[in-house]
Amino acid sequence: MVKNVYFYYLFLLNALMNLVNFVPRILIHDRFRGSVLGVMVAIPIGLVTIALFVRMIQKFPGMGVPEIFAKYMSRWIYKPLLFMLAFVWFYASAVTLVGFVDVTGRYISPDVSPYAILIGFLILVSLSARRGSESLLYALEIVLFIMVPLIIYMTYRGLSSPYFQWDAVRQAMTFMGHAPTLTSIAGATYIFSGYANLVIFNRVFEKVQVRRFWVIAAIGALIVVMAMFAPIGLLGVEGAGYHVYPSFSTVDSLRIRYFIIERMTYVFYVVYLSLSLVNSIIHWHVAKELVLGVFRQHKSSEGGCPKEEKSQSRLAWWVLGIFSALVLGAAYLVDQFSNNTMAVWFLNTRFFAEMLLLLLLGYCVLKRRSAA
Amino acid sequence: MSLRTLRKRVLILLCLCSILIGGCEFRDIDLRLFIVAMGVDVVEDRPEMLRYTFKIAVPTGDPKSGELKSIIIQQDSSSVARAVREIKSKVDKELDFAHCRVLLLGEAYARKGIRDVEEWIIRRRDTQLIMYPAVAVPDARTILNISPATERIAGNAKALALSEEGTESPYIAKTYLFDVDRRVRESGIDPYMPVITVDNKEEGVLNINKTALMDKERVKLMLEPEESKLLNVLMIRNLLTDLGTTMNGSRYEMNVDRSRARFKIVVPEPGKEEIQYKLTIGGNLEEKEDYDQLTHSELKELEKAFNESLSQEVTKLLEKIRETGTDPLGFGLRYFATHWNNNTEKQQWEAMYPHITFKVEVDTQIKGTGYSR
């Protein structure tokens, strides 16, 4: 059993991840079409979903969603649902990994074959995703402890740069009157959706308690504002839209004067590398467990005979193998623009998937109450 | 899974990884040539071609040995990307742009339009966005060929001067390539660049004391040194500089250590728009033409003299900038940032800017007179 603080880590990882991922690109793309208001709407939506989800999953201490669904729903409904959820998680990591390979090729080593990089990542991610939920959380803690100070440093450098144009930020703010687009709301709420990993990780929590909502609100708001306005301040309101990876270009515009390296990009790349790999590991772990939940025989699972455990372990290898193959295939098919389209699709479907998850969980809570 | 099979699997994985590494096309550092500066010029008789000049540092073991090795390669080509590939057949190692810190644009080229080269640098991955651009007079090639005797690392002198890492001169209008790029794209703010010239008295000395003001892509006007200094006072907070004035026929110079410029756009009624500048300047008296003692009341008078002369000079500069139609200080952007009518604000500003008036208010505070009164 782990402490409650790991809940905040899960949230923080997902939020920080989106400081650099496709969310800034989407928000900046819509900057003249309502993403400013979208961001503002997204913050309360994100908080309410967290609050609801935590309240509901609290009722099932030590249980993951596969167990909860198995207990309160008929087999024919919950199995396809688990599959769908697993797909959402897998899709999230696939978009991240494929985009990340693109970034590596673009900024670090264009001479190396992208497949070599991707295969390296896939080996790492699938081996780590097999670890237990608890040890993943401990690893996550360590990574965050190293990376968060670097992120704070870079944020400080960006905001304190004399080249940061506050007028550009204010100009973007004047577009607040436009009605928000669905994509920008979906994109901005994704910052808050780290909590959803509880569908599996709830197994290792005694009883999740979230009291410091103001911390979540403050960090989430700060990150979503940074994700959108830091590129605008350093690359211009118009200019930010011309960059494929706005956050990378933003960091490349910063210079570290008294340090062994001059370009901030390299520091940023390491941070992004760790965060996106850890994020992918966690997503794969969740997706894998959800898929295993489909195949598990819940009737006799109390006690769990060793034979079943062995078959589960073999099944996990298969699941991860198929995931890897799918990501490799995606990397082969996808170019820069279709990767972006995939990301937009993902953000929109995820938004509704999250709402669906809330509804289903609410249904289970009602069933439990009527059963009691 | 037993420990043994695990070990076997890990071993197989490691072997697989080593195969992958063999496939990498990575070149070691001793197989690379670092381009430290590049220049672009027009070719007189062929308008479709540009002349690209690359200064390439040849790595030496010990930077302290004082042995400087760099070569300059020139290539006429129809595009940058092509010029780079053409140059590759003139050298024996891989070209690397990751250390290219200086971009020199020949005057003739900068007056024609800089968009294509600027685009290439922003787009290419290993060129830094924090490169220092500058306009080179008479042309980039001449400037690149000059290596001042003070240069310790090949091609370093221009980067040090332009970055103000070495010298810190109030005449250098420091900028980065990302800054130029965003100003090119943004409406309501225009790019500027420092101008590097050959010093016409000393041999092998460069001089960076002018500023090129540009419309979106070409140089419109080059500000004289004193004007560049004033422009820097308006742009940079706490600029270290000197400012001078005359009172009762004698000349006074002040060492500025505190400066701040703020402006606000006021529209009292259509047709009477005004930009109100507020300059706060603090510092010490550094030089004085007559040798008499200065009293406190005289110091106060001197402050007033500074206020008046600076206000006049700055107004003149702002009007001169306005006449060129460029906007290096971002008045337009400020107007857009403070007005919410996004559809009409741009036309409004365009109609307003050519006849806008400036009101400059200076507040000088001379803290002391140095060691002698």
Coordinates of N, CA and C in Angstrom, one line a residue, chain A residues 62 66 89 153 170 218 259 273 357 363:
Chain A
G62 N -8.5 -0.5 -2.7 CA -7.7 -1.6 -3.1 C -8.2 -2.3 -4.3
P66 N -11.0 -3.1 -13.4 CA -11.4 -4.4 -13.9 C -12.2 -5.2 -12.8
W89 N -5.8 4.1 -23.4 CA -4.5 4.3 -22.7 C -3.3 4.0 -23.7
Y153 N 13.6 25.6 -13.2 CA 14.7 26.4 -13.6 C 14.4 27.0 -15.1
R170 N -0.3 39.6 -24.0 CA -1.5 40.4 -23.8 C -2.3 40.4 -25.1
A218 N -3.8 25.0 -8.6 CA -2.7 25.9 -8.9 C -1.7 25.3 -9.9
F259 N 27.3 28.2 -18.4 CA 27.1 26.8 -18.2 C 27.8 26.0 -19.3
L273 N 12.6 13.4 -22.4 CA 12.9 12.0 -22.6 C 12.4 11.2 -21.4
L357 N -16.1 6.9 -18.5 CA -15.5 6.2 -17.3 C -16.2 6.7 -16.0
Y363 N -22.3 4.3 -12.0 CA -23.2 3.2 -12.0 C -22.8 2.1 -11.0

